[in-house]
Short mmCIF file of C-alpha atoms in Angstrom, two decimals:
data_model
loop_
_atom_site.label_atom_id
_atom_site.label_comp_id
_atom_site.label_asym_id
_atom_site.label_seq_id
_atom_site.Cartn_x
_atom_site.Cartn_y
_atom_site.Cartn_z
CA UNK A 1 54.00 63.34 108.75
CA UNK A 2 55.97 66.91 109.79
CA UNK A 3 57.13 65.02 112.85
CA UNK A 4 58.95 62.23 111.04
CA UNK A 5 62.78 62.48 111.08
CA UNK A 6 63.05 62.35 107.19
CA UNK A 7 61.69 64.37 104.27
CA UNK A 8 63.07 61.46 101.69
CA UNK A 9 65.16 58.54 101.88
CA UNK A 10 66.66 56.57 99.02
CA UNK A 11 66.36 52.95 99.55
CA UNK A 12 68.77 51.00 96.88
CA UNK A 13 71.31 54.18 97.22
CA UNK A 14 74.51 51.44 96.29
CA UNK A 15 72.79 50.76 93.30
CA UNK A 16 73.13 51.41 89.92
CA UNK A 17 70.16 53.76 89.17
CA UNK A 18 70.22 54.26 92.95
CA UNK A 19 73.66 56.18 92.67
CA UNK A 20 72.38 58.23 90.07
CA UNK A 21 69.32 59.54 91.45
CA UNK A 22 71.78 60.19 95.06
CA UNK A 23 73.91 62.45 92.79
CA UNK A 24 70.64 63.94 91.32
CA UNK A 25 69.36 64.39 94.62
CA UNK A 26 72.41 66.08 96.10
CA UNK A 27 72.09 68.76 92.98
CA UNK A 28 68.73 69.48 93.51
CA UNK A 29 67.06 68.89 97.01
CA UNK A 30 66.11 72.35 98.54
CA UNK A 31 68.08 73.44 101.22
CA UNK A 32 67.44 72.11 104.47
CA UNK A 33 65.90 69.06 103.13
CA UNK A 34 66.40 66.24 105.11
CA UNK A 35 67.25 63.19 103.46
CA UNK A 36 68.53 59.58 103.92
CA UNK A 37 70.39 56.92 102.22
CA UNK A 38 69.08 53.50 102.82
CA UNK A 39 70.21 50.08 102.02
CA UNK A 40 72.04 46.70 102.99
CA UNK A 41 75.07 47.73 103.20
CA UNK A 42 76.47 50.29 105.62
CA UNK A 43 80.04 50.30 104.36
CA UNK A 44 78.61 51.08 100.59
CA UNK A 45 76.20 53.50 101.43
CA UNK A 46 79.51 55.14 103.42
CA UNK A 47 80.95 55.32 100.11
CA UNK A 48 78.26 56.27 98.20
CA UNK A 49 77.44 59.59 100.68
CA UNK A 50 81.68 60.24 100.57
CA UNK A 51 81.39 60.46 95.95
CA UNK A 52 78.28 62.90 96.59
CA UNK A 53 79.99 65.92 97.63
CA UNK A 54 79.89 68.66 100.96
CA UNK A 55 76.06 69.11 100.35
CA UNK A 56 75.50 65.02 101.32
CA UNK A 57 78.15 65.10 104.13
CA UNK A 58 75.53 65.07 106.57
CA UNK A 59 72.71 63.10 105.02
CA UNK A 60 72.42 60.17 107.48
CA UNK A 61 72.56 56.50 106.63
CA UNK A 62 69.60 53.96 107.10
CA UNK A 63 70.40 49.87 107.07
CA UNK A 64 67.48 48.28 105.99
CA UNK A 65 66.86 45.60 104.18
CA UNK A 66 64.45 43.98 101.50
CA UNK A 67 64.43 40.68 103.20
CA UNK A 68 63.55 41.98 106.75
CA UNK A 69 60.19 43.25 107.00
CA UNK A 70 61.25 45.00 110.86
CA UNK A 71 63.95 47.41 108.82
CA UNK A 72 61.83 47.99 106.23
CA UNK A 73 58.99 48.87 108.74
CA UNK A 74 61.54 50.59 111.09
CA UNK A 75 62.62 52.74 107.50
CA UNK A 76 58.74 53.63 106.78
CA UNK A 77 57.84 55.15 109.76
CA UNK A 78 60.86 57.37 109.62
CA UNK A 79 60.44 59.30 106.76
CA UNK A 80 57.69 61.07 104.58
CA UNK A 81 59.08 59.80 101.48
CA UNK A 82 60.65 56.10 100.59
CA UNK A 83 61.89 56.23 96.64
CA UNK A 84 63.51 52.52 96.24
CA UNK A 85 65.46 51.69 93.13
CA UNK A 86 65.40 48.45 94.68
CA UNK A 87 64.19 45.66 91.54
CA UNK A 88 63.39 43.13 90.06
CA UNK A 89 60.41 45.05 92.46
CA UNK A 90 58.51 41.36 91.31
CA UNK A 91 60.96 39.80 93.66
CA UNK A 92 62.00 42.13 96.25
CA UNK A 93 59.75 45.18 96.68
CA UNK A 94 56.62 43.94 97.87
CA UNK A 95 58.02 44.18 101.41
CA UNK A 96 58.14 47.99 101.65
CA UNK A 97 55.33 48.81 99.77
CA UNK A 98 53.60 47.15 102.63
CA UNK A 99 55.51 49.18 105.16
CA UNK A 100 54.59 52.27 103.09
CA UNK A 101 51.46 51.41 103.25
CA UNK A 102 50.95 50.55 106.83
CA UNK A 103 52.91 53.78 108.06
CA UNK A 104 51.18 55.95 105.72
CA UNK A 105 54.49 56.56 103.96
CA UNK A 106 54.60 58.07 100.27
CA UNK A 107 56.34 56.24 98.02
CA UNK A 108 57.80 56.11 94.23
CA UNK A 109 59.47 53.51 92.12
CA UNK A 110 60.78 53.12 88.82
CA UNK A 111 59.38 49.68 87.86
CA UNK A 112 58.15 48.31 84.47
CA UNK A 113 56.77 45.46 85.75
CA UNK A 114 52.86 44.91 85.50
CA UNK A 115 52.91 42.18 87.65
CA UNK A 116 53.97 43.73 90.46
CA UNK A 117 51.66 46.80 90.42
CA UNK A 118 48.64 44.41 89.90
CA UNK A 119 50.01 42.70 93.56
CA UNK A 120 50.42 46.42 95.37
CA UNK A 121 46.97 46.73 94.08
CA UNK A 122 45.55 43.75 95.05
CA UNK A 123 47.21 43.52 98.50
CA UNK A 124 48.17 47.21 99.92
CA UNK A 125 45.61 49.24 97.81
CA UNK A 126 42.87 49.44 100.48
CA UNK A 127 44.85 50.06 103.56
CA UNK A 128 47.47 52.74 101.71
CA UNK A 129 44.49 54.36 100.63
CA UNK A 130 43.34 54.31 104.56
CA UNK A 131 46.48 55.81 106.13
CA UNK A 132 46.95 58.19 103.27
CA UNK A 133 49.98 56.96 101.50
CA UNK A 134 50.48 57.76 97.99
CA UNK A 135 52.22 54.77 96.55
CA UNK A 136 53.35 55.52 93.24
CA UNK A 137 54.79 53.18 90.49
CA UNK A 138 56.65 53.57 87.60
CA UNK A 139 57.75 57.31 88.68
CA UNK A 140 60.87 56.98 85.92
CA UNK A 141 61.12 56.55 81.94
CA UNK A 142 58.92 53.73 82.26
CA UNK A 143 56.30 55.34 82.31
CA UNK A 144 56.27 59.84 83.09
CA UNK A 145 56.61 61.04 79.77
CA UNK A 146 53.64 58.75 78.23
CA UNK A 147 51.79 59.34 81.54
CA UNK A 148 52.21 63.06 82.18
CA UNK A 149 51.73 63.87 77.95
CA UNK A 150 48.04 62.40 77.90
CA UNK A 151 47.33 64.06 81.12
CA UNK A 152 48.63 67.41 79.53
CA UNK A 153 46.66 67.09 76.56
CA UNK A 154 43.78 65.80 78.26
CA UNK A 155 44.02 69.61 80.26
CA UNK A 156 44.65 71.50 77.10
CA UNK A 157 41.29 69.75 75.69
CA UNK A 158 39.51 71.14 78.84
CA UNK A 159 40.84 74.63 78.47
CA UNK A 160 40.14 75.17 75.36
CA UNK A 161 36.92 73.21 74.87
CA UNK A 162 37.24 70.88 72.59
CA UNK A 163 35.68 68.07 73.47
CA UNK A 164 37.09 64.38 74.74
CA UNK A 165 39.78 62.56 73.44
CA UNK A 166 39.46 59.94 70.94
CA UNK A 167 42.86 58.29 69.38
CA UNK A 168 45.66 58.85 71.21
CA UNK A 169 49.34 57.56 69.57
CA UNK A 170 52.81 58.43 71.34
CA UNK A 171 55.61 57.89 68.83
CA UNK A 172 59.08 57.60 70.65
CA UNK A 173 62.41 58.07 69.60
CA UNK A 174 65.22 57.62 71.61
CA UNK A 175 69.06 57.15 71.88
CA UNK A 176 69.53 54.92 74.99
CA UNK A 177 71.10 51.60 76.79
CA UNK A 178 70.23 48.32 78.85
CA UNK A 179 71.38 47.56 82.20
CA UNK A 180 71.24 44.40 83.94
CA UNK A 181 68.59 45.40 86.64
CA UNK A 182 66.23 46.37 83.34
CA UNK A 183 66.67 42.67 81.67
CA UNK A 184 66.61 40.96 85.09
CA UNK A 185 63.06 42.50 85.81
CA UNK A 186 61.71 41.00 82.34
CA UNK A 187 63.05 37.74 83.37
CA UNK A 188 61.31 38.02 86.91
CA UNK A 189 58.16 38.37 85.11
CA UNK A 190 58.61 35.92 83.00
CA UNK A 191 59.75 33.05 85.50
CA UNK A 192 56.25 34.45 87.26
CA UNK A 193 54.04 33.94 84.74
CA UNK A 194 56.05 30.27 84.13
CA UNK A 195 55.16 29.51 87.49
CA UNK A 196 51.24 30.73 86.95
CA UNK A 197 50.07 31.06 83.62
CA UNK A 198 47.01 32.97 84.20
CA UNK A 199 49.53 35.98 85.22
CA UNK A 200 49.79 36.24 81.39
CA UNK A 201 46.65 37.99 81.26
CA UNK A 202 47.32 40.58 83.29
CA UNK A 203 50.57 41.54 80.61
CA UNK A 204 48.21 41.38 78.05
CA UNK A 205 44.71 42.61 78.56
CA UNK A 206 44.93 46.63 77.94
CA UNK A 207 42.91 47.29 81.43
CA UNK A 208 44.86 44.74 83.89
CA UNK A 209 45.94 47.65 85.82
CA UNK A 210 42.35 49.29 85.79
CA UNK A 211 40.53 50.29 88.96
CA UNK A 212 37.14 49.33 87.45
CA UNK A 213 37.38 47.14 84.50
CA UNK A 214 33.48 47.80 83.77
CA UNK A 215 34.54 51.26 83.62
CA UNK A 216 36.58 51.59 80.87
CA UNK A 217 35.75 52.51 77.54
CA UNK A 218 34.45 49.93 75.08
CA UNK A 219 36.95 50.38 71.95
CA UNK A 220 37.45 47.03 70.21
CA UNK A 221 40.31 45.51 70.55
CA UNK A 222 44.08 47.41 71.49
CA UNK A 223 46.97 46.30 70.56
CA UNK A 224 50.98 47.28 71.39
CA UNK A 225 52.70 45.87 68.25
CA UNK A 226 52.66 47.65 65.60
CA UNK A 227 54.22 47.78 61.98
CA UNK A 228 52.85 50.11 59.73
CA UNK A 229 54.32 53.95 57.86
CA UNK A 230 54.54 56.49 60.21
CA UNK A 231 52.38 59.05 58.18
CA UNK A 232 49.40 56.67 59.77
CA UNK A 233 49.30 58.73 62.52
CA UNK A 234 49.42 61.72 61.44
CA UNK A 235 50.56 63.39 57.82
CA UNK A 236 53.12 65.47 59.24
CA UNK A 237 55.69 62.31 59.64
CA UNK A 238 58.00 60.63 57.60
CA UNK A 239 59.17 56.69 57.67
CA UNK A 240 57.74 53.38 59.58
CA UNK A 241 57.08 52.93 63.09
CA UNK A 242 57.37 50.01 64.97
CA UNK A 243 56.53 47.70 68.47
CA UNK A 244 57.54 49.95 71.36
CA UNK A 245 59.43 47.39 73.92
CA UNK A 246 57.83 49.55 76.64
CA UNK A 247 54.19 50.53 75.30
CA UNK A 248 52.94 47.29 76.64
CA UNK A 249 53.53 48.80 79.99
CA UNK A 250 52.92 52.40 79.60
CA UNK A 251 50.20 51.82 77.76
CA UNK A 252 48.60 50.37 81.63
CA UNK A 253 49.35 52.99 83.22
CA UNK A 254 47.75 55.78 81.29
CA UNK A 255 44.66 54.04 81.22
CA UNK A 256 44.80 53.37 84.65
CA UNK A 257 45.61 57.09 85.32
CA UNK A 258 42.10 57.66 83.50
CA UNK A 259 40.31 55.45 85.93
CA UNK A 260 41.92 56.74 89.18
CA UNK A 261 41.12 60.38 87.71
CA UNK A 262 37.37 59.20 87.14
CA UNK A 263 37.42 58.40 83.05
CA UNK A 264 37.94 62.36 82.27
CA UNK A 265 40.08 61.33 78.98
CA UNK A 266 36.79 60.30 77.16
CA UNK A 267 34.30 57.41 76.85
CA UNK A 268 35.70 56.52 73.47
CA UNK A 269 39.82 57.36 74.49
CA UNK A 270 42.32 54.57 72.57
CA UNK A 271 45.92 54.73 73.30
CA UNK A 272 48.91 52.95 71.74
CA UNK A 273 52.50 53.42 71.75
CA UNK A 274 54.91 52.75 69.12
CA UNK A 275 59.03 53.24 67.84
CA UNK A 276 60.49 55.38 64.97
CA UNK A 277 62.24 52.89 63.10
CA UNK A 278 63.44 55.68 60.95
CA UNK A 279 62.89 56.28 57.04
CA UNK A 280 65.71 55.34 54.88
CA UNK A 281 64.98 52.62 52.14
CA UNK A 282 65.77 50.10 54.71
CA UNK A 283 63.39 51.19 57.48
CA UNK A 284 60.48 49.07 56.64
CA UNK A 285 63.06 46.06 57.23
CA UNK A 286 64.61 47.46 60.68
CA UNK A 287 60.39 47.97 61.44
CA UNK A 288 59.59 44.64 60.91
CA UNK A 289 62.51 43.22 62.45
CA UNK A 290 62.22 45.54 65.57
CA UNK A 291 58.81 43.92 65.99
CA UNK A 292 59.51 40.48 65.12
CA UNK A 293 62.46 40.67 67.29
CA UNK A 294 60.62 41.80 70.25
CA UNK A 295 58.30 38.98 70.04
CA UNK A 296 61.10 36.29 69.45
CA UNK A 297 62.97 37.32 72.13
CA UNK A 298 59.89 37.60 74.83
CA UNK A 299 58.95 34.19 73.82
CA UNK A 300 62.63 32.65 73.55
CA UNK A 301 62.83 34.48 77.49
CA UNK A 302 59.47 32.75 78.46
CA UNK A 303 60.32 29.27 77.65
CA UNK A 304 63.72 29.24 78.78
CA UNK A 305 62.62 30.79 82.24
CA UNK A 306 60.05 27.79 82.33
CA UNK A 307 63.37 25.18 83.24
CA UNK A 308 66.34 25.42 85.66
CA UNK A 309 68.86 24.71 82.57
CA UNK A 310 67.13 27.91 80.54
CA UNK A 311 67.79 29.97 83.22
CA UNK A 312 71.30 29.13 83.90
CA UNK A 313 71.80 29.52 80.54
CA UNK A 314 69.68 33.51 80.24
CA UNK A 315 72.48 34.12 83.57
CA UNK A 316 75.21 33.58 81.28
CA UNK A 317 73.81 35.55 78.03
CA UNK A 318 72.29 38.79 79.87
CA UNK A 319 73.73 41.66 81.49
CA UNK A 320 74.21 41.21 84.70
CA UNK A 321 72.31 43.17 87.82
CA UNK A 322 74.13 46.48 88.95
CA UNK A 323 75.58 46.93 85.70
CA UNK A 324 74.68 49.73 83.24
CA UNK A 325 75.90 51.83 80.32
CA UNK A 326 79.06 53.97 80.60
CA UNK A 327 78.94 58.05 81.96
CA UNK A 328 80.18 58.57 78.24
CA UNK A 329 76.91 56.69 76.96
CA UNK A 330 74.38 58.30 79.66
CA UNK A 331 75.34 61.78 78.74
CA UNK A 332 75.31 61.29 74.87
CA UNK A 333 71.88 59.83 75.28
CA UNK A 334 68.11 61.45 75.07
CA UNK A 335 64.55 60.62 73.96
CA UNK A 336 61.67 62.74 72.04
CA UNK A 337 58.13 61.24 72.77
CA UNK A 338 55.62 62.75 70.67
CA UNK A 339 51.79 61.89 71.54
CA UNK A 340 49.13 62.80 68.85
CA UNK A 341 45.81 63.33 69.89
CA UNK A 342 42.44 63.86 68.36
CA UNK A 343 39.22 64.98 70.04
CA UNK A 344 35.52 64.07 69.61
CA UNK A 345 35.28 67.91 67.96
CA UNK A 346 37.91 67.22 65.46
CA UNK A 347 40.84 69.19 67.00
CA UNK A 348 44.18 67.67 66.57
CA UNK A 349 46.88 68.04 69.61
CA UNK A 350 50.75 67.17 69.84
CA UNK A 351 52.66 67.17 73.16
CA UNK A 352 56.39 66.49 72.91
CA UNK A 353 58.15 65.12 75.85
CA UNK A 354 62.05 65.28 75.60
CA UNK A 355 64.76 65.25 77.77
CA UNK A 356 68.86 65.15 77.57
CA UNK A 357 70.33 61.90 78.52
CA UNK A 358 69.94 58.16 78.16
CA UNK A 359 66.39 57.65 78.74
CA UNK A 360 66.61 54.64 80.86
CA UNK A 361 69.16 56.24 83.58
CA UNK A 362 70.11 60.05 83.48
CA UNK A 363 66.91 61.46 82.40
CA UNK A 364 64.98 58.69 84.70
CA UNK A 365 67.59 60.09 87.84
CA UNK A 366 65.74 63.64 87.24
CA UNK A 367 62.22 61.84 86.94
CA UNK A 368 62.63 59.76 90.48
CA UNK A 369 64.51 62.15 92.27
CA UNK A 370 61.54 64.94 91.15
CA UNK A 371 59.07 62.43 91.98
CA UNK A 372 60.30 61.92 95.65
CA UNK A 373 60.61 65.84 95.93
CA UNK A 374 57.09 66.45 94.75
CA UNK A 375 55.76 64.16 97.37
CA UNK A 376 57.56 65.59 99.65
CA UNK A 377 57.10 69.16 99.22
CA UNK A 378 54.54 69.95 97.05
CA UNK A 379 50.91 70.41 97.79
CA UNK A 380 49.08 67.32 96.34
CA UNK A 381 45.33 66.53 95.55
CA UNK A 382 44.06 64.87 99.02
CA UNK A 383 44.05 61.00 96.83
CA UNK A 384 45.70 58.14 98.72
CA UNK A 385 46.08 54.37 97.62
CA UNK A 386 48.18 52.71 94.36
CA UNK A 387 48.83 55.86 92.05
CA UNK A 388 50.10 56.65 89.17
CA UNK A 389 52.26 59.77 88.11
CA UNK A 390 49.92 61.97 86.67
CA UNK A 391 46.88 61.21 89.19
CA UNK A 392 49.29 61.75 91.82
CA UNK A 393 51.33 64.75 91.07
CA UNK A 394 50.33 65.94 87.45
CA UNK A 395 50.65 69.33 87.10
CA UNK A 396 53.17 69.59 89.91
CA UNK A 397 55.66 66.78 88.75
CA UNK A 398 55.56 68.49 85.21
CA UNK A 399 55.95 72.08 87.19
CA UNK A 400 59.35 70.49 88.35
CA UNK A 401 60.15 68.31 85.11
CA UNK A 402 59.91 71.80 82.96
CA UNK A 403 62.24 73.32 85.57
CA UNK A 404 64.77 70.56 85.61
CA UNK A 405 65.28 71.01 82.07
CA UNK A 406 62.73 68.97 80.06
CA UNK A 407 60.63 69.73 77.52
CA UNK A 408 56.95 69.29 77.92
CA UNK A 409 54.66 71.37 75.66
CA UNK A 410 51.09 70.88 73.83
CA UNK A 411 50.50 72.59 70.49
CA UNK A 412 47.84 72.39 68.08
CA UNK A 413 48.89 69.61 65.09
#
């Protein structure tokens, strides 16, 4: 791809994440790079490219669009790199993946959305793999840190000999928002799985996302909520834990990283994620009622996506698309993900992920716009097809990540 006309191009540059990872992007690109701004709209991306500064003055504009397969196509075959903040991805990013995968075109996303993966899979997995393409999912928040700590620890195990990992548990904390894009890919999903019930499976089996389901490790049954003291998982911490909205989802994708790696994490590796819920007299209450709310709420969302009067009604109640929290909010916001592991020789592991920011949109601007660099630049492992972060760009991505300010280190517990 040295020939193509762009290193990177940003497709969903006028949106809310999109803008973010533009102004991230215009910080931190190398010199010379060459890189693009793509989207509907000429006149906003015009704006957009004016609010970034001298260093994006140049950066040229791409009109493409996720409803016409030709501009999407036309956008592919242009560039190295495609990173689209363009969601609900359910509903409108099928579309490029294709033309990433047809041009050979890497590419890296920031969805949560199970679903959708399992379709790129199904549908582009073969030929990306043919022309070379790295496709890469999830390349934000949802899901680096969970993805790039079990990879880490799974390398410290290696180096220091200590056998296979066993029971793996990522406790998160976090100080963060919602934005409308975030809510309006959970209702995507669930008016999917409305409109097909056996797409429920795939949200709930553990290995949906697995390149060889008779592959994986045979465990017993996993589960995402949770409820339970926090001293559980390992002595050292105080207070309750609870569901993790987002550990159904990460939770995939590690375990698929396993399979596209070849099963190194072990033939006996669990993984769960859950929440702090703190540890004041009241925190077994705000545990209980994190995880009872979760539920509640994903089955109040299913049934009223299942009608057209439940829907009109979720477009009045949620946050609406393109919307997001306040600069204020983003900058007072970070997250701390610890993941404890233990190996079949006993040893005990911590790696703690943490970054400045609200989880959800500054500190995912540094993960996408790193992501799209690293494919770009960086000298990858030769494997092609539906990827994950860490079997993608592991030690690389957390090269840059470590660089860009975040923590990523694994101690002995």
């Amino acid at each position: 791809m040295a020939d193509r006309e762009f290193d990177l191009a940003l497709f969903g540059a006028t949106g809310f994440v999109g803008k973010l990872t533009a102004e991230y992007l215009a910080e931190a690109a190398p010199a010379g790079a060459r890189i693009a701004l793509a989207g509907r709209s000429l006149e906003k991306l015009t704006r957009v490219r004016a609010e970034l500064g001298p260093g994006a003055a140049d950066w040229p504009l791409v009109q493409a669009d996720s409803t016409d397969q030709a501009s999407l196509n036309a956008l592919a075959a242009r560039t190295r790199v495609v990173v689209s903040t363009v969601g609900p991805y359910l509903r409108y990013g099928l579309p490029l993946v294709e033309a990433c995968a047809e041009n050979g075109t890497h590419y890296a996303d920031l969805t949560g959305e199970p679903l959708f993966i399992r379709e790129c899979i199904d549908r582009f997995g073969e030929r990306a793999a043919e022309t070379g393409a790295k496709i890469v999912n999830s390349a934000g928040y949802d899901s680096i840190p969970s993805d790039l700590s079990v990879y880490q620890l799974y390398k410290r195990t290696v180096e220091d000999n200590t056998g296979e990992l066993t029971d793996v548990t990522l406790v998160a904390w976090l100080k963060g928002g919602v934005s409308g894009g975030t809510v309006d890919s959970g209702r995507a999903m669930m008016e999917a799985i409305a409109a097909d019930p056996k797409k429920g499976a795939i949200m709930s089996h553990p290995y949906s996302l697995s390149p060889d389901k008779a592959m994986e490790p045979d465990v017993g049954r996993q589960s995402d909520q949770a409820l339970e003291r926090a001293s559980n998982i390992d002595p050292s911490l105080d207070g309750w834990v609870a569901t993790f909205i987002m550990g159904a989802h990460n939770t995939k994708i590690v375990r698929r990283s396993n399979g596209l790696l070849g099963w190194p994490y072990g033939k006996n590796f669990r993984y769960r994620e859950v929440m702090s819920a703190g540890k004041s007299a009241t925190a077994p209450l705000v545990a209980a009622g994190m995880a009872g709310g979760i539920v509640a709420t994903m089955a109040a969302g299913a049934v009223l996506s299942r009608v057209a009067a439940g829907r009109r009604l979720l477009d009045r109640l949620v946050p609406k698309p393109g919307t997001g929290p306040s600069e204020k909010a983003r900058k007072s916001g970070w997250f701390t993900m610890r993941t404890f592991a233990r190996t079949t020789s006993g040893a005990k592991y911590v790696c703690t992920f943490a970054g400045k920011g609200d989880p959800g949109y500054a500190a995912t601007a540094v993960m996408l716009g790193e992501s799209g660099l690293t494919l770009a630049f960086d000298q990858l492992s030769e494997l092609a097809g539906i990827l994950t972060p860490a079997a993608a760009m592991g030690d690389a991505l957390t090269d840059r990540l470590r660089k860009a300010g975040m923590t990523i280190d694994v101690d002995i517990a």
